Amino acid sequence: MLSHLSQAVWADWIWFPEGHGWADLTNRDGKVYPKLPDLWVSIPITICFLFVRQIFERTVASPLASLLGVHDKKRVCAPPNPVLEAFFCRTSKHPTQTSIESLSKKTGCSVRQVQRWFRQRRNQGRPSKLKKFQEASWRFTFYLLAFFAGLAALVDVSTPLLPSQYWYYMIELGFYLSLVVSVASDVKRKDFKEQVIHHVATIALISFSWLVNYIRAGTLIMLVHDASDYLMESAKMFNYAGWRKTCNFIFTMFAVVFIITRLVILPFWIIHTTLVYPLSLYKPFIGFYFFNGLMCVLQVLQIFWAALILRMVVKFLPGNDIVQDERSDNEETESDDEGEDAREKSQNGHMQNGHTPLNNNHRKRD
C-alpha cells in the first residue's frame, strides 16, 4: 500500500515534463544532483538558528542597541481589575464607547479611567522597542550575509550542484523554517497573515526547486529577495534609534532596490523565464503549475508590500519625518490621556479621584 502510494506521489509525470523523470537526476560522470534526503539537513540548521538567534540578540543586538541609544521607556501597568480584565481577554481589546460606559457603571470608575486602563493594558502586551531592534538586527545580519552568499553561489555554475549552492539552499531553508517556528513569539505586525503566507510559499518554493533541480531559478529568487531585505531591516534599526536622516536615506535606497528587484526583475525576468519560456519547449505539467503558482503568490505579496512602501515614502518625503513601519502596531502613549485630561479639566474643572465635581458644570471661556 505504502509502496503504491509512494510511486503515485513521485510519478515522473507529476514533477517533470514529458520525456523527463527522476532518472535524469541520477549521479553520473562525476556530476552530483539534488536529492530528497538532502532537505532533512535543514531541520538541525533550523534548531541551530533558533539557538544562535537567542545568543545573538543578547550578546550582539542588545549592546548595539545601547550604543545607538535604543532604550525602553518605562510603561505604566494597568491596575488589577477583574471586570475589565475579563472583558479585555474574552470580548475585545478595543471596547466601543457604549461598552466603556457600561464598564464604567459596573466598576465604579469614570469613563476616562476605563479608557486609560484599556490603553495601559494594550501597551503591556505590545513588544518593546528593544525587542523590535533585536529582531531587526538579527534579520539584517542574516539577509546581508545571505545576499553575498547568493552572489557567490552564482559565480560558478559549471556543474549541476556545487557545495556552495547546497549550503546556500539548506541555510536559507533552515532560516525560513526558523521564522515559521518563532512566529508566535515574534513581533506581530499588521501584515502578519501575509508574512506567514510568504514564509510558507518560500519554503515550498525552495524545497520544490531543490527536488527538481531548478537550482539556478531558486538561487535567483532568493537573491532578489535578500537584495532589499537587509536594507529594510537596517532602516528599522536606525528608526528605533531615532536616527532620522540615516533612516530616511536607507529607506529610500530600500524602496528603489525593492521596486527594481521585486517589481521588475522578478516578474519580467525570472517569472517570465519559469512561466512563459518552458511552454515553448514542453507541455504544461503539474509541477509547472505548482511552481509558477507559488511564484504568482509571491508576486501578489510583492505588489501588496510595494503599495505600503510607496505610502510610507509619500508620508516622509515632503516633511522629512521619520519613517514609520506601516506594518507595526504602535504603542499608545500616555500623552494621549494627558491631552484629553487637560481638555476635560478646562471644560469641567479638576477631577477628583477620576470623577468630575458635581458643583462645577460650567465651561471656562478661552
Short mmCIF file of C-alpha atoms in Angstrom, two decimals:
data_model
loop_
_atom_site.label_atom_id
_atom_site.label_comp_id
_atom_site.label_asym_id
_atom_site.label_seq_id
_atom_site.Cartn_x
_atom_site.Cartn_y
_atom_site.Cartn_z
CA MET A 1 0.00 0.00 0.00
CA LEU A 2 2.69 2.49 1.05
CA SER A 3 4.80 1.43 -1.90
CA HIS A 4 1.99 2.14 -4.35
CA LEU A 5 1.27 5.48 -2.66
CA SER A 6 4.92 6.46 -2.88
CA GLN A 7 5.05 5.56 -6.55
CA ALA A 8 1.95 7.62 -7.21
CA VAL A 9 3.29 10.68 -5.36
CA TRP A 10 6.69 10.58 -7.04
CA ALA A 11 5.45 9.74 -10.52
CA ASP A 12 7.55 11.38 -13.23
CA TRP A 13 4.55 12.95 -14.97
CA ILE A 14 3.74 14.99 -11.85
CA TRP A 15 7.16 16.53 -11.33
CA PHE A 16 8.70 16.66 -14.81
CA PRO A 17 7.72 17.50 -18.37
CA GLU A 18 7.04 14.70 -20.82
CA GLY A 19 10.16 12.72 -21.65
CA HIS A 20 11.95 13.52 -18.39
CA GLY A 21 11.94 11.99 -14.91
CA TRP A 22 13.84 11.18 -11.76
CA ALA A 23 16.28 9.04 -13.73
CA ASP A 24 17.69 12.25 -15.23
CA LEU A 25 18.85 13.31 -11.76
CA THR A 26 20.93 10.21 -11.09
CA ASN A 27 24.55 10.97 -10.20
CA ARG A 28 26.84 10.13 -13.09
CA ASP A 29 30.12 11.16 -14.71
CA GLY A 30 31.18 12.94 -11.54
CA LYS A 31 28.12 15.16 -11.57
CA VAL A 32 26.04 15.37 -8.39
CA TYR A 33 22.31 16.17 -8.45
CA PRO A 34 20.00 17.20 -5.56
CA LYS A 35 18.13 14.50 -3.66
CA LEU A 36 15.13 14.44 -1.33
CA PRO A 37 17.13 13.32 1.78
CA ASP A 38 19.26 16.46 1.41
CA LEU A 39 16.36 18.54 2.70
CA TRP A 40 16.47 16.85 6.12
CA VAL A 41 19.67 18.76 6.83
CA SER A 42 17.55 21.91 7.13
CA ILE A 43 15.97 20.59 10.37
CA PRO A 44 19.12 20.72 12.54
CA ILE A 45 20.01 24.01 10.80
CA THR A 46 16.63 25.39 11.89
CA ILE A 47 17.29 24.36 15.50
CA CYS A 48 20.73 25.96 15.35
CA PHE A 49 19.22 29.20 14.05
CA LEU A 50 16.78 29.31 16.96
CA PHE A 51 19.60 28.96 19.50
CA VAL A 52 22.03 31.26 17.69
CA ARG A 53 19.36 33.92 17.45
CA GLN A 54 18.88 33.96 21.22
CA ILE A 55 22.62 34.30 21.76
CA PHE A 56 22.93 36.96 19.06
CA GLU A 57 20.12 39.11 20.45
CA ARG A 58 21.64 39.06 23.95
CA THR A 59 25.33 39.39 23.17
CA VAL A 60 25.30 41.48 19.98
CA ALA A 61 21.94 43.16 19.42
CA SER A 62 21.43 44.40 23.00
CA PRO A 63 24.87 46.07 23.31
CA LEU A 64 24.40 47.55 19.83
CA ALA A 65 21.03 48.94 20.89
CA SER A 66 22.63 50.63 23.91
CA LEU A 67 25.37 52.02 21.69
CA LEU A 68 22.82 53.55 19.32
CA GLY A 69 20.71 54.90 22.17
CA VAL A 70 17.77 52.50 21.92
CA HIS A 71 16.14 52.33 25.34
CA ASP A 72 12.76 51.14 26.54
CA LYS A 73 10.71 53.73 28.33
CA LYS A 74 9.02 52.64 31.50
CA ARG A 75 5.44 51.53 30.97
CA VAL A 76 2.64 52.09 33.42
CA CYS A 77 0.90 48.81 34.13
CA ALA A 78 -2.87 48.75 34.32
CA PRO A 79 -4.09 48.29 37.91
CA PRO A 80 -5.76 44.95 38.67
CA ASN A 81 -9.44 44.97 37.79
CA PRO A 82 -11.19 41.60 37.32
CA VAL A 83 -14.16 43.06 35.42
CA LEU A 84 -12.08 44.99 32.91
CA GLU A 85 -9.59 42.14 32.58
CA ALA A 86 -12.36 39.68 31.76
CA PHE A 87 -13.76 41.99 29.10
CA PHE A 88 -10.26 42.58 27.68
CA CYS A 89 -9.48 38.86 27.38
CA ARG A 90 -12.86 37.50 26.33
CA THR A 91 -14.62 40.26 24.42
CA SER A 92 -12.44 42.99 22.94
CA LYS A 93 -9.19 44.87 23.48
CA HIS A 94 -10.78 47.93 21.88
CA PRO A 95 -14.20 48.42 23.53
CA THR A 96 -16.81 50.64 21.93
CA GLN A 97 -17.99 53.81 23.63
CA THR A 98 -21.18 52.02 24.71
CA SER A 99 -19.15 49.20 26.28
CA ILE A 100 -16.89 51.70 28.03
CA GLU A 101 -19.87 53.45 29.59
CA SER A 102 -21.32 50.10 30.67
CA LEU A 103 -17.99 49.03 32.20
CA SER A 104 -17.75 52.39 33.93
CA LYS A 105 -21.04 51.73 35.72
CA LYS A 106 -20.06 48.16 36.66
CA THR A 107 -16.66 49.09 38.10
CA GLY A 108 -17.49 52.48 39.60
CA CYS A 109 -14.71 54.07 37.55
CA SER A 110 -15.06 57.10 35.34
CA VAL A 111 -15.16 56.75 31.58
CA ARG A 112 -11.67 58.28 31.37
CA GLN A 113 -10.34 55.78 33.90
CA VAL A 114 -11.74 52.88 31.88
CA GLN A 115 -10.26 54.28 28.66
CA ARG A 116 -6.90 54.76 30.35
CA TRP A 117 -6.99 51.22 31.78
CA PHE A 118 -7.56 49.68 28.35
CA ARG A 119 -4.82 51.82 26.82
CA GLN A 120 -2.33 50.76 29.50
CA ARG A 121 -3.43 47.13 29.26
CA ARG A 122 -2.95 47.10 25.48
CA ASN A 123 0.51 48.61 25.85
CA GLN A 124 1.51 45.86 28.28
CA GLY A 125 1.14 43.28 25.51
CA ARG A 126 2.94 45.28 22.86
CA PRO A 127 6.59 44.49 22.12
CA SER A 128 9.18 46.89 23.42
CA LYS A 129 11.37 48.99 21.17
CA LEU A 130 14.39 46.97 22.29
CA LYS A 131 12.73 43.71 21.19
CA LYS A 132 11.92 45.22 17.81
CA PHE A 133 15.53 46.37 17.46
CA GLN A 134 16.86 42.93 18.37
CA GLU A 135 14.68 41.20 15.78
CA ALA A 136 15.61 43.72 13.09
CA SER A 137 19.31 43.29 13.92
CA TRP A 138 19.06 39.52 13.62
CA ARG A 139 17.28 39.65 10.27
CA PHE A 140 19.62 42.36 8.98
CA THR A 141 22.66 40.24 9.77
CA PHE A 142 21.25 37.15 8.09
CA TYR A 143 19.91 38.88 4.98
CA LEU A 144 23.17 40.76 4.43
CA LEU A 145 25.29 37.61 4.72
CA ALA A 146 22.79 35.62 2.65
CA PHE A 147 22.86 38.21 -0.12
CA PHE A 148 26.62 37.91 -0.57
CA ALA A 149 26.41 34.13 -0.20
CA GLY A 150 23.85 34.09 -3.01
CA LEU A 151 26.17 36.11 -5.23
CA ALA A 152 28.99 33.66 -4.53
CA ALA A 153 26.71 30.68 -5.29
CA LEU A 154 26.00 32.10 -8.74
CA VAL A 155 29.63 32.68 -9.70
CA ASP A 156 30.45 29.11 -10.75
CA VAL A 157 27.74 27.11 -12.49
CA SER A 158 29.98 24.67 -14.32
CA THR A 159 28.41 21.64 -12.59
CA PRO A 160 24.78 20.83 -11.70
CA LEU A 161 25.38 21.08 -7.98
CA LEU A 162 28.17 22.73 -6.01
CA PRO A 163 28.81 22.57 -2.25
CA SER A 164 28.28 26.36 -2.09
CA GLN A 165 24.85 26.01 -3.69
CA TYR A 166 23.98 23.11 -1.40
CA TRP A 167 24.75 25.02 1.79
CA TYR A 168 23.19 28.20 0.48
CA TYR A 169 19.95 26.34 -0.13
CA MET A 170 19.93 24.48 3.18
CA ILE A 171 20.78 27.59 5.21
CA GLU A 172 18.07 29.68 3.51
CA LEU A 173 15.55 26.88 4.02
CA GLY A 174 16.56 26.49 7.66
CA PHE A 175 16.25 30.23 8.24
CA TYR A 176 12.72 30.45 6.86
CA LEU A 177 11.72 27.37 8.83
CA SER A 178 13.03 29.10 11.97
CA LEU A 179 10.89 32.16 11.16
CA VAL A 180 7.80 29.95 10.99
CA VAL A 181 8.70 28.28 14.30
CA SER A 182 9.31 31.61 16.07
CA VAL A 183 6.34 33.42 14.52
CA ALA A 184 4.30 33.03 17.72
CA SER A 185 6.88 34.90 19.84
CA ASP A 186 8.00 37.47 17.25
CA VAL A 187 6.59 40.96 16.97
CA LYS A 188 3.11 40.78 15.47
CA ARG A 189 2.62 43.19 12.60
CA LYS A 190 -0.43 44.24 10.66
CA ASP A 191 0.64 42.06 7.73
CA PHE A 192 1.06 39.00 9.94
CA LYS A 193 -1.06 36.76 7.70
CA GLU A 194 0.77 37.92 4.58
CA GLN A 195 4.10 37.20 6.25
CA VAL A 196 3.05 33.67 7.14
CA ILE A 197 1.85 33.05 3.58
CA HIS A 198 5.14 34.42 2.27
CA HIS A 199 7.23 32.16 4.53
CA VAL A 200 5.22 29.05 3.67
CA ALA A 201 5.33 29.80 -0.06
CA THR A 202 9.08 30.46 0.15
CA ILE A 203 9.71 27.18 1.97
CA ALA A 204 7.66 25.30 -0.63
CA LEU A 205 9.49 27.02 -3.50
CA ILE A 206 12.94 26.32 -2.05
CA SER A 207 12.09 22.68 -1.41
CA PHE A 208 10.45 22.10 -4.79
CA SER A 209 13.17 23.85 -6.79
CA TRP A 210 15.73 21.73 -4.99
CA LEU A 211 13.96 18.45 -5.68
CA VAL A 212 13.56 19.02 -9.43
CA ASN A 213 16.95 20.70 -9.90
CA TYR A 214 15.69 24.25 -10.50
CA ILE A 215 18.82 25.38 -8.67
CA ARG A 216 19.52 28.37 -10.89
CA ALA A 217 15.97 29.72 -10.66
CA GLY A 218 15.75 29.07 -6.92
CA THR A 219 19.04 30.85 -6.22
CA LEU A 220 17.96 33.86 -8.26
CA ILE A 221 14.63 34.05 -6.43
CA MET A 222 16.29 34.01 -3.02
CA LEU A 223 18.91 36.51 -4.17
CA VAL A 224 16.44 39.15 -5.37
CA HIS A 225 14.61 38.90 -2.05
CA ASP A 226 17.75 39.22 0.07
CA ALA A 227 18.95 42.18 -2.04
CA SER A 228 16.44 44.56 -0.43
CA ASP A 229 15.54 42.86 2.86
CA TYR A 230 18.75 43.81 4.66
CA LEU A 231 18.21 47.47 3.71
CA MET A 232 14.72 47.45 5.20
CA GLU A 233 15.93 45.88 8.44
CA SER A 234 18.77 48.40 8.78
CA ALA A 235 16.30 51.24 8.20
CA LYS A 236 14.19 49.85 11.03
CA MET A 237 17.21 49.71 13.31
CA PHE A 238 18.01 53.38 12.75
CA ASN A 239 14.31 54.20 13.06
CA TYR A 240 14.21 52.67 16.55
CA ALA A 241 17.44 54.51 17.39
CA GLY A 242 15.93 57.83 16.31
CA TRP A 243 18.47 58.50 13.56
CA ARG A 244 16.00 60.27 11.29
CA LYS A 245 18.15 61.27 8.31
CA THR A 246 20.01 57.96 8.21
CA CYS A 247 16.74 56.03 8.39
CA ASN A 248 15.16 58.08 5.60
CA PHE A 249 18.22 57.71 3.36
CA ILE A 250 18.43 53.93 3.80
CA PHE A 251 14.69 53.55 3.39
CA THR A 252 14.87 55.44 0.10
CA MET A 253 17.60 53.06 -1.08
CA PHE A 254 15.46 50.13 0.05
CA ALA A 255 12.41 51.39 -1.86
CA VAL A 256 14.43 51.75 -5.07
CA VAL A 257 16.06 48.31 -4.76
CA PHE A 258 12.73 46.71 -3.80
CA ILE A 259 10.93 48.08 -6.85
CA ILE A 260 13.76 47.11 -9.22
CA THR A 261 14.23 43.58 -7.88
CA ARG A 262 10.66 42.61 -6.98
CA LEU A 263 8.55 44.53 -9.46
CA VAL A 264 10.90 44.43 -12.45
CA ILE A 265 13.48 41.63 -12.25
CA LEU A 266 11.28 39.07 -10.50
CA PRO A 267 8.19 39.26 -12.76
CA PHE A 268 9.71 40.29 -16.11
CA TRP A 269 12.85 38.18 -15.95
CA ILE A 270 12.60 35.28 -13.51
CA ILE A 271 8.85 34.56 -13.61
CA HIS A 272 8.82 35.10 -17.36
CA THR A 273 11.59 32.52 -17.68
CA THR A 274 9.80 29.95 -15.50
CA LEU A 275 6.27 30.62 -16.77
CA VAL A 276 6.49 31.59 -20.44
CA TYR A 277 9.73 30.16 -21.82
CA PRO A 278 9.10 26.48 -20.81
CA LEU A 279 5.84 26.47 -22.77
CA SER A 280 7.85 26.76 -26.00
CA LEU A 281 9.67 23.54 -25.12
CA TYR A 282 7.28 21.35 -23.10
CA LYS A 283 3.63 20.82 -22.43
CA PRO A 284 2.45 22.08 -19.02
CA PHE A 285 2.57 19.55 -16.16
CA ILE A 286 1.50 19.57 -12.52
CA GLY A 287 4.93 20.60 -11.23
CA PHE A 288 4.92 23.51 -13.69
CA TYR A 289 1.60 24.78 -12.37
CA PHE A 290 2.65 24.27 -8.74
CA PHE A 291 5.95 26.11 -9.04
CA ASN A 292 4.59 29.05 -11.01
CA GLY A 293 1.50 29.21 -8.83
CA LEU A 294 3.74 29.81 -5.82
CA MET A 295 5.70 32.37 -7.82
CA CYS A 296 2.49 34.25 -8.58
CA VAL A 297 1.54 34.19 -4.89
CA LEU A 298 4.88 35.77 -4.03
CA GLN A 299 4.42 38.37 -6.76
CA VAL A 300 1.00 39.38 -5.43
CA LEU A 301 2.58 39.84 -1.98
CA GLN A 302 5.34 41.98 -3.51
CA ILE A 303 2.72 44.27 -5.06
CA PHE A 304 0.91 44.48 -1.70
CA TRP A 305 4.11 45.45 0.12
CA ALA A 306 5.13 47.84 -2.66
CA ALA A 307 1.90 49.75 -2.05
CA LEU A 308 2.75 50.05 1.66
CA ILE A 309 6.29 51.16 0.85
CA LEU A 310 5.13 53.85 -1.56
CA ARG A 311 2.64 55.09 1.02
CA MET A 312 5.44 55.41 3.55
CA VAL A 313 7.64 57.24 1.03
CA VAL A 314 4.85 59.72 0.33
CA LYS A 315 4.45 60.33 4.05
CA PHE A 316 8.03 61.07 4.97
CA LEU A 317 9.45 62.80 1.89
CA PRO A 318 7.54 66.13 1.99
CA GLY A 319 8.01 66.80 5.71
CA ASN A 320 11.26 64.87 6.14
CA ASP A 321 9.69 63.00 9.03
CA ILE A 322 10.92 59.69 10.36
CA VAL A 323 9.74 56.58 8.56
CA GLN A 324 7.09 54.61 10.38
CA ASP A 325 6.66 50.95 9.50
CA GLU A 326 3.09 50.65 8.19
CA ARG A 327 3.02 47.08 9.48
CA SER A 328 3.90 47.96 13.08
CA ASP A 329 1.43 48.15 15.93
CA ASN A 330 2.48 51.44 17.52
CA GLU A 331 2.34 51.99 21.24
CA GLU A 332 -0.38 54.25 22.63
CA THR A 333 1.29 56.91 24.75
CA GLU A 334 0.13 58.40 27.99
CA SER A 335 0.33 61.82 26.35
CA ASP A 336 -2.96 60.96 24.66
CA ASP A 337 -4.56 60.65 28.06
CA GLU A 338 -2.87 63.78 29.34
CA GLY A 339 -4.07 65.83 26.40
CA GLU A 340 -7.63 64.63 26.79
CA ASP A 341 -7.49 65.12 30.56
CA ALA A 342 -6.28 68.68 30.06
CA ARG A 343 -9.18 69.45 27.75
CA GLU A 344 -11.59 67.82 30.20
CA LYS A 345 -10.17 69.86 33.07
CA SER A 346 -10.52 73.07 31.11
CA GLN A 347 -14.14 72.22 30.46
CA ASN A 348 -15.33 70.64 33.69
CA GLY A 349 -12.82 71.62 36.32
CA HIS A 350 -10.22 69.45 38.05
CA MET A 351 -11.08 65.80 38.58
CA GLN A 352 -11.05 64.26 41.99
CA ASN A 353 -10.26 60.54 42.14
CA GLY A 354 -11.17 60.25 38.49
CA HIS A 355 -14.63 61.90 38.89
CA THR A 356 -15.70 65.43 37.99
CA PRO A 357 -17.01 67.51 40.94
CA LEU A 358 -20.76 67.92 40.69
CA ASN A 359 -20.71 71.63 41.59
CA ASN A 360 -18.68 72.70 38.57
CA ASN A 361 -20.70 72.28 35.41
CA HIS A 362 -19.83 75.48 33.55
CA ARG A 363 -17.25 75.55 30.78
CA LYS A 364 -14.47 78.03 31.04
CA ARG A 365 -14.17 80.52 28.24
CA ASP A 366 -10.91 80.95 26.36
#
